[in-house]
XYZ file of C-alpha atoms in Angstrom:
530
model
C 27.772 22.584 10.410
C 31.077 24.346 10.849
C 34.325 22.350 10.526
C 35.664 20.864 13.784
C 38.487 22.764 15.421
C 39.805 19.921 17.561
C 39.526 16.224 18.216
C 36.548 15.122 20.339
C 36.596 11.865 22.283
C 33.527 10.001 23.531
C 34.797 9.978 27.096
C 35.994 13.579 27.148
C 35.988 15.528 30.378
C 34.546 18.524 28.520
C 31.430 16.597 27.489
C 30.937 15.352 31.041
C 31.159 18.887 32.382
C 28.804 20.236 29.705
C 26.263 17.410 30.028
C 23.931 19.162 32.534
C 23.680 22.219 30.293
C 23.207 20.084 27.175
C 20.410 18.116 28.844
C 18.784 21.360 30.007
C 18.923 22.819 26.488
C 17.524 19.624 24.993
C 14.775 19.516 27.612
C 13.669 23.068 26.773
C 13.672 22.298 23.058
C 11.636 19.121 23.480
C 9.189 20.862 25.794
C 8.622 23.580 23.199
C 7.957 20.962 20.518
C 5.463 19.114 22.721
C 3.654 22.233 23.928
C 3.240 23.454 20.343
C 2.205 20.070 18.932
C -1.317 21.190 17.959
C -0.115 24.324 16.147
C 3.213 23.068 14.759
C 3.325 22.613 10.991
C 2.495 19.018 10.121
C 5.153 19.061 7.397
C 8.315 21.179 7.290
C 8.394 23.976 4.724
C 10.484 23.468 1.559
C 12.949 26.113 2.783
C 13.359 24.361 6.130
C 13.993 21.050 4.384
C 16.481 22.631 2.003
C 18.446 24.256 4.825
C 18.502 21.006 6.772
C 19.782 19.041 3.788
C 22.520 21.625 3.253
C 23.560 21.244 6.898
C 24.289 17.529 6.518
C 28.006 16.691 6.336
C 29.048 15.406 2.931
C 31.635 13.016 4.384
C 32.562 11.360 7.647
C 34.516 14.030 9.549
C 38.068 13.024 10.524
C 37.439 14.729 13.864
C 33.924 14.946 15.291
C 31.992 18.108 16.098
C 31.689 17.226 19.761
C 28.570 16.755 21.837
C 27.637 20.431 22.280
C 27.807 21.368 18.605
C 26.128 18.154 17.496
C 23.285 18.808 19.935
C 22.835 22.275 18.464
C 22.815 20.772 14.954
C 20.166 18.209 15.909
C 17.893 20.718 17.633
C 18.200 23.615 15.181
C 18.766 21.888 11.816
C 17.351 18.359 11.950
C 14.340 18.536 14.311
C 12.552 21.379 12.448
C 12.876 19.411 9.199
C 11.168 16.269 10.524
C 7.419 15.887 10.018
C 4.945 16.025 12.906
C 3.279 12.793 11.802
C 3.235 11.389 15.338
C 2.749 14.720 17.122
C -0.241 16.116 15.252
C -3.783 14.927 15.893
C -4.551 15.857 12.278
C -1.886 13.796 10.570
C -4.159 11.333 8.785
C -1.568 9.700 6.517
C -0.268 6.297 7.506
C -1.852 4.652 10.553
C 1.065 5.738 12.709
C -0.653 6.845 15.891
C 1.465 8.877 18.268
C 3.169 8.453 21.620
C 1.236 8.966 24.847
C 2.981 11.083 27.503
C 3.538 8.006 29.683
C 4.968 5.995 26.791
C 7.250 8.888 25.822
C 8.643 9.157 29.347
C 9.241 5.409 29.434
C 11.007 5.549 26.083
C 13.420 8.150 27.445
C 14.294 5.591 30.124
C 14.595 2.810 27.542
C 17.207 4.774 25.604
C 19.076 5.816 28.730
C 19.167 2.324 30.260
C 19.572 0.565 26.867
C 18.622 -2.852 28.221
C 18.900 -5.816 25.841
C 16.086 -8.350 26.170
C 17.627 -11.328 24.397
C 17.379 -13.782 27.264
C 15.464 -14.073 30.505
C 17.656 -13.485 33.577
C 15.211 -12.617 36.386
C 17.959 -12.586 39.015
C 19.782 -9.826 37.113
C 17.018 -7.582 35.764
C 13.274 -7.034 36.000
C 13.033 -6.344 32.261
C 11.492 -9.638 31.099
C 9.078 -9.615 34.057
C 7.918 -6.163 32.941
C 7.566 -7.459 29.385
C 5.454 -10.425 30.449
C 3.257 -8.227 32.657
C 2.772 -5.753 29.792
C 1.706 -8.590 27.482
C -0.762 -9.857 30.091
C -2.306 -6.398 30.563
C -2.466 -5.886 26.800
C -4.264 -9.220 26.422
C -6.797 -8.070 29.029
C -7.353 -4.784 27.181
C -7.990 -6.652 23.922
C -10.082 -9.419 25.539
C -7.515 -12.077 24.677
C -7.303 -13.284 28.273
C -9.225 -16.539 27.866
C -8.044 -19.533 29.907
C -7.827 -23.261 29.235
C -9.620 -25.805 31.459
C -6.424 -26.201 33.512
C -6.331 -22.454 34.196
C -3.444 -21.691 31.844
C -3.697 -18.825 29.375
C -4.996 -19.664 25.899
C -2.829 -16.981 24.320
C 0.896 -16.443 24.601
C 2.061 -12.996 23.565
C 5.315 -11.574 22.225
C 6.502 -8.104 21.291
C 7.922 -7.705 17.788
C 9.446 -4.855 15.743
C 6.038 -4.252 14.120
C 2.972 -5.814 12.523
C 4.941 -6.805 9.411
C 7.165 -8.987 11.591
C 4.097 -10.295 13.419
C 2.579 -11.320 10.087
C 5.843 -13.055 9.233
C 5.541 -14.987 12.502
C 1.925 -15.892 11.730
C 2.676 -17.216 8.245
C 5.799 -19.049 9.453
C 3.822 -20.704 12.254
C 1.121 -21.618 9.764
C 3.737 -23.211 7.525
C 5.059 -25.331 10.405
C 1.556 -26.298 11.509
C 0.367 -27.615 8.147
C 3.593 -29.606 7.814
C 3.716 -31.002 11.352
C 0.082 -32.185 11.375
C 1.059 -34.216 8.313
C 3.955 -35.729 10.290
C 6.690 -33.924 8.372
C 10.018 -33.074 10.031
C 10.695 -29.481 11.036
C 11.297 -27.376 7.953
C 13.702 -25.321 10.060
C 15.866 -28.431 10.346
C 15.571 -30.135 6.963
C 14.428 -27.244 4.762
C 11.072 -26.391 3.238
C 11.498 -28.649 0.198
C 12.337 -31.782 2.180
C 9.569 -31.096 4.708
C 6.968 -30.641 1.964
C 8.090 -33.846 0.244
C 7.819 -35.755 3.522
C 4.311 -34.355 4.033
C 3.303 -35.177 0.463
C 2.630 -31.512 -0.236
C 3.655 -29.979 -3.559
C 2.275 -26.618 -2.406
C 1.328 -24.525 0.623
C -1.046 -21.688 -0.252
C -2.053 -18.509 1.593
C -5.679 -17.481 1.141
C -6.613 -13.853 1.845
C -8.620 -10.866 0.607
C -6.686 -7.668 -0.162
C -4.100 -8.752 2.372
C -1.497 -6.313 3.630
C 1.743 -6.231 1.568
C 3.548 -7.763 4.540
C 1.676 -11.014 3.846
C 3.438 -11.094 0.471
C 6.762 -10.401 2.167
C 6.089 -13.171 4.673
C 5.335 -15.607 1.852
C 8.653 -14.706 0.251
C 10.685 -14.918 3.464
C 9.191 -18.243 4.564
C 10.061 -19.921 1.270
C 6.442 -20.308 0.153
C 6.812 -17.675 -2.552
C 4.667 -14.677 -3.374
C 2.752 -16.757 -5.915
C 1.396 -18.777 -2.984
C -0.736 -15.779 -1.951
C -4.181 -16.087 -3.533
C -6.798 -13.353 -3.380
C -10.169 -14.713 -2.308
C -12.192 -11.497 -2.109
C -15.781 -11.102 -3.242
C -16.109 -9.379 -6.658
C -18.377 -6.683 -5.194
C -16.303 -6.283 -2.020
C -12.716 -7.306 -2.776
C -11.658 -6.721 0.849
C -14.237 -9.268 2.072
C -13.195 -12.926 2.140
C -15.295 -15.220 -0.050
C -15.684 -18.126 2.356
C -17.209 -20.359 -0.337
C -14.103 -19.999 -2.500
C -11.929 -20.546 0.568
C -13.837 -23.737 1.347
C -13.246 -24.991 -2.195
C -9.499 -24.292 -1.919
C -8.992 -25.452 1.643
C -10.315 -28.965 0.986
C -7.870 -29.638 -1.844
C -5.715 -32.692 -1.170
C -2.786 -31.562 -3.312
C -1.868 -28.597 -1.106
C -2.180 -27.223 2.425
C -3.682 -23.864 3.341
C -2.956 -20.906 5.568
C -5.929 -18.538 5.769
C -5.187 -14.894 6.577
C -8.172 -12.749 7.555
C -7.830 -8.954 7.502
C -9.531 -7.292 10.437
C -9.205 -3.835 8.971
C -8.298 -3.563 5.277
C -5.560 -0.973 4.878
C -7.362 1.395 2.459
C -10.940 1.287 3.697
C -10.577 -0.046 7.229
C -13.409 -2.469 6.528
C -13.465 -5.822 8.293
C -13.026 -8.630 5.785
C -15.466 -11.132 7.254
C -18.693 -11.475 9.250
C -18.976 -13.103 12.661
C -20.811 -16.136 11.267
C -18.274 -16.501 8.464
C -15.400 -16.397 10.936
C -17.032 -19.167 12.970
C -17.495 -21.192 9.783
C -13.888 -20.567 8.806
C -12.682 -21.861 12.169
C -14.583 -25.099 11.597
C -13.164 -25.452 8.091
C -9.598 -24.917 9.299
C -10.063 -27.543 12.001
C -11.560 -30.024 9.557
C -8.896 -29.605 6.872
C -5.871 -28.982 9.136
C -5.388 -25.396 7.979
C -3.962 -22.477 9.962
C -6.105 -19.414 10.667
C -4.147 -16.176 11.014
C -5.863 -12.900 11.910
C -4.108 -9.782 10.627
C -5.607 -7.207 12.985
C -2.833 -4.611 13.119
C -5.291 -1.892 14.126
C -8.601 -3.780 14.034
C -7.768 -5.727 17.184
C -8.313 -2.503 19.137
C -12.017 -2.615 18.277
C -12.215 -5.041 21.188
C -11.172 -2.234 23.538
C -14.143 -0.037 22.576
C -17.015 0.176 25.088
C -19.793 -2.401 24.911
C -22.686 -0.255 23.725
C -24.904 0.230 20.684
C -22.635 2.924 19.211
C -19.947 0.350 18.400
C -22.029 -2.833 18.312
C -21.652 -3.580 14.600
C -17.858 -3.422 14.873
C -17.588 -5.380 18.108
C -19.859 -8.236 17.104
C -17.181 -9.248 14.592
C -14.028 -8.315 16.511
C -15.019 -10.356 19.548
C -14.368 -13.489 17.491
C -10.729 -12.653 16.819
C -10.051 -15.264 19.476
C -11.045 -17.973 16.973
C -7.743 -17.529 15.157
C -4.596 -19.583 15.678
C -2.436 -16.452 15.618
C -3.116 -12.726 15.803
C -1.111 -9.736 14.576
C -1.342 -6.359 16.306
C 0.577 -3.093 16.113
C 1.587 -1.103 19.176
C 2.825 1.937 17.297
C -0.623 2.284 15.771
C -3.562 2.558 18.160
C -1.725 1.620 21.341
C 0.145 4.888 20.719
C 3.588 3.771 21.849
C 6.828 4.677 20.014
C 8.208 3.021 16.920
C 8.991 0.279 16.590
C 6.555 -1.961 18.446
C 4.267 -4.719 17.257
C 2.809 -7.684 19.067
C 1.868 -11.247 18.257
C -0.424 -13.646 20.099
C -0.520 -17.365 19.408
C -2.367 -20.352 20.823
C 0.477 -22.849 20.499
C 3.802 -21.151 21.235
C 5.732 -24.331 20.418
C 5.310 -23.360 16.768
C 7.510 -20.309 17.377
C 10.064 -22.442 19.194
C 10.072 -24.856 16.247
C 11.124 -21.945 14.040
C 13.466 -19.862 16.181
C 14.992 -21.959 18.962
C 18.241 -23.877 18.653
C 17.766 -27.565 19.569
C 19.807 -28.691 22.568
C 21.763 -31.295 20.552
C 23.167 -28.369 18.555
C 24.367 -26.479 21.652
C 27.972 -27.802 21.538
C 28.320 -26.514 17.963
C 27.438 -22.923 18.902
C 28.331 -20.352 21.534
C 25.207 -20.877 23.638
C 25.161 -19.006 26.976
C 24.122 -21.011 30.051
C 21.036 -18.822 30.576
C 19.380 -20.829 27.800
C 18.888 -23.598 30.338
C 16.740 -21.513 32.713
C 13.204 -22.671 33.442
C 10.053 -20.548 33.293
C 8.868 -18.537 30.293
C 10.819 -18.946 27.080
C 13.853 -16.825 26.382
C 12.797 -14.081 23.948
C 15.478 -15.136 21.484
C 13.939 -18.648 21.342
C 10.567 -17.367 20.169
C 11.560 -14.472 17.931
C 13.853 -13.408 15.134
C 15.925 -10.948 17.173
C 18.758 -11.539 19.594
C 19.444 -7.879 20.332
C 16.002 -6.638 21.409
C 15.126 -3.144 22.559
C 13.132 -2.841 25.781
C 10.072 -1.881 23.722
C 7.786 -3.369 26.354
C 8.460 -0.564 28.844
C 6.491 2.164 26.996
C 3.617 -0.319 26.617
C 3.750 -1.134 30.314
C 3.901 2.554 31.268
C 0.994 3.578 29.039
C -1.265 0.726 30.148
C -0.401 1.415 33.785
C -0.942 5.170 33.463
C -4.279 5.119 31.621
C -5.801 1.678 32.142
C -8.822 0.344 30.300
C -10.893 3.513 30.696
C -8.132 5.716 29.283
C -7.826 3.612 26.146
C -11.600 3.349 25.803
C -11.814 7.143 25.882
C -9.063 7.497 23.254
C -10.619 4.967 20.888
C -14.071 6.519 21.270
C -12.657 9.944 20.351
C -10.857 8.533 17.326
C -13.906 6.628 16.086
C -16.244 9.584 16.583
C -13.910 11.901 14.695
C -13.666 9.395 11.828
C -17.444 9.051 11.695
C -17.873 12.824 11.935
C -15.633 13.340 8.902
C -17.422 10.539 7.050
C -20.819 12.107 7.813
C -19.635 15.456 6.435
C -18.327 13.808 3.265
C -21.577 11.835 2.866
C -23.665 15.016 3.063
C -21.454 17.174 0.825
C -22.427 17.189 -2.880
C -18.820 17.670 -4.020
C -17.538 14.494 -2.322
C -18.272 10.777 -2.445
C -17.713 8.448 0.515
C -16.055 5.147 -0.362
C -16.338 2.231 -0.669
C -19.871 1.565 -1.806
C -21.339 -1.140 0.407
C -23.817 -3.483 -1.324
C -27.075 -3.661 0.597
C -26.241 -0.715 2.865
C -27.894 2.477 1.656
C -28.641 4.529 4.768
C -26.127 7.012 6.141
C -26.398 5.812 9.744
C -25.832 2.202 8.712
C -22.754 3.152 6.699
C -21.318 5.159 9.600
C -21.731 2.145 11.897
C -19.184 0.272 9.745
C -16.493 2.946 10.226
C -13.735 2.545 12.793
C -10.770 4.887 12.207
C -10.368 4.994 8.406
C -12.251 7.159 5.914
C -11.906 6.874 2.145
C -13.429 9.401 -0.251
C -12.996 11.181 -3.565
C -14.335 14.235 -5.348
C -17.283 13.573 -7.641
C -15.815 15.802 -10.359
C -12.850 14.051 -12.052
C -10.948 17.314 -12.522
C -11.149 18.247 -8.837
C -10.438 14.675 -7.816
C -7.162 14.751 -9.741
C -5.834 17.563 -7.539
C -7.880 16.948 -4.378
C -5.090 15.531 -2.234
C -2.718 18.397 -3.069
C -5.423 20.980 -2.357
C -6.125 19.426 1.048
C -2.525 19.000 2.160
C -1.287 22.384 0.965
C -3.542 24.062 3.548
C -1.131 22.789 6.205
C -4.061 22.269 8.575
C -4.349 18.529 8.015
C -2.521 15.803 6.149
C -4.211 13.007 4.218
C -2.870 10.179 2.079
C -3.546 9.435 -1.565
C -4.505 5.941 -2.721
C -5.966 4.393 -5.850
C -9.384 2.814 -5.418
C -11.239 1.089 -8.253
C -8.780 2.594 -10.722
C -9.270 6.193 -9.595
C -7.492 8.477 -7.167
C -8.956 8.685 -3.675
C -8.096 10.291 -0.353
C -7.632 8.249 2.804
C -7.752 9.662 6.335
C -6.544 7.511 9.236
C -7.493 8.766 12.710
C -4.946 7.263 15.074
C -3.430 9.851 17.441
C -4.111 9.822 21.186
C -4.460 13.648 21.235
C -7.547 13.759 18.995
C -10.096 16.400 20.034
C -13.365 15.549 18.305
C -14.908 19.028 18.385
C -11.796 21.041 17.492
C -10.340 18.633 14.937
C -13.672 18.016 13.213
C -14.196 21.772 12.878
C -10.778 22.193 11.267
C -11.187 19.225 8.906
C -14.643 20.268 7.729
C -13.398 23.836 7.254
C -10.576 22.525 5.051
C -12.842 20.261 2.995
C -15.471 22.977 2.715
C -12.985 25.623 1.587
C -11.405 23.272 -0.970
C -14.850 22.589 -2.438
C -15.858 26.279 -2.360
C -12.663 27.458 -4.069
C -13.033 24.847 -6.783
C -16.692 25.754 -7.370
C -15.783 29.469 -7.537
C -13.063 28.672 -10.065
C -15.509 26.646 -12.154
C -17.939 29.577 -12.247
C -15.207 31.959 -13.369
C -14.075 29.571 -16.097
C -17.651 29.158 -17.329
C -17.947 32.939 -17.818
C -14.850 33.146 -19.995
């Protein structure tokens, strides 16, 4: 960036006059990016990154560059150096999804309007009504629209900054539940130590199987401590919850339990429980006053797949998500709305109020606006950690309205079929090994039935496996992520983008994997002749 030649004010007449041209230039640039999404490099080249880094100012400028020059800097220096992780249908790294056209349009409005959803003021803005309607439609999509005998909804939903925050909510609600059922005062009022002493609990434990790292963070943030998280996976399938061990732990009288079930382990995508085990777990939690949290950041979307034999093995488990006390989901994964957006559903929303709301007796001690006294649904700030909340519900509302159930069914079917197509190719190829090994499941078709959107594999040859990820990603045609599985390197592919084209993308992926294998085999032959 060149040095500024004059002072630039935020409310300058020059910027106002130039705004139409700036918006037009930005529009053309964005349109080019979107139209070239399938052919755009997934990662920027090293030279592009280097130039972009060099363009960054080393210090805060005493006088700004102005809107026009800053726009040029953003479009020509910064944008080309950002990855296409959410634009490309073949970015298979983190489960980041993308942004549907409807959600993208809505997000433009969100930024322009910049509405804050801290409190519910229906006479002033429609924002919280839109949020509540989006949560209702989302619950319908995910089959979480059960009703109580009085006609009220079983589940109350909330939007969060992401699934990590939703898991924090789930563990925090579990903490309050196990204390309150033992007639302890609110830990939010008296502190976790005093509440545990009143409940006669020296310990609250979290039982899981290869739980997401955010469960550890939640344990730390809620005062339970990371040591409270205990892995209860089966030795042969560490992602799968050992319900017998859980039963042994959950009936202990010297501690209370929060059980966290992973509906989609982060490396393999495998569901960590069977339908019968989940039913049994619900009974155990009821009997021993435990809290059952379902971490289904992407697995909850299995419920939106069509009801047919192709997806039966996945859906027969996912349909019982509703047995949990709380459920975590991620919008910026398979809902394909912009970062950051998670969601959280809970049976008893008073648990959230116990944690986040300010009791009325404390109102005189704080600057509490009168809108806190409104009736109707809870103020967002009373059931969540944020006061300043982005209108993240609008992209969700727009995408659900634009595409409906059938649109999301179609997207999820394409994603699942691509994942299974890649897995089938890996299974058949002698150079590769599909992971994980599933005890008792030997046939290819049976293995493929367990796959949703994640594929894990490695090269059979240790030498090739060591460099496999680099060989795949350096083609520039796809991007995969490296993990460690059973002490060895492995490659993970997460199929999450709305723009997936099964035929085209599968052809490109298999061409990449085939060429990597062929080049390695050719190199091995040459080395053997030397």
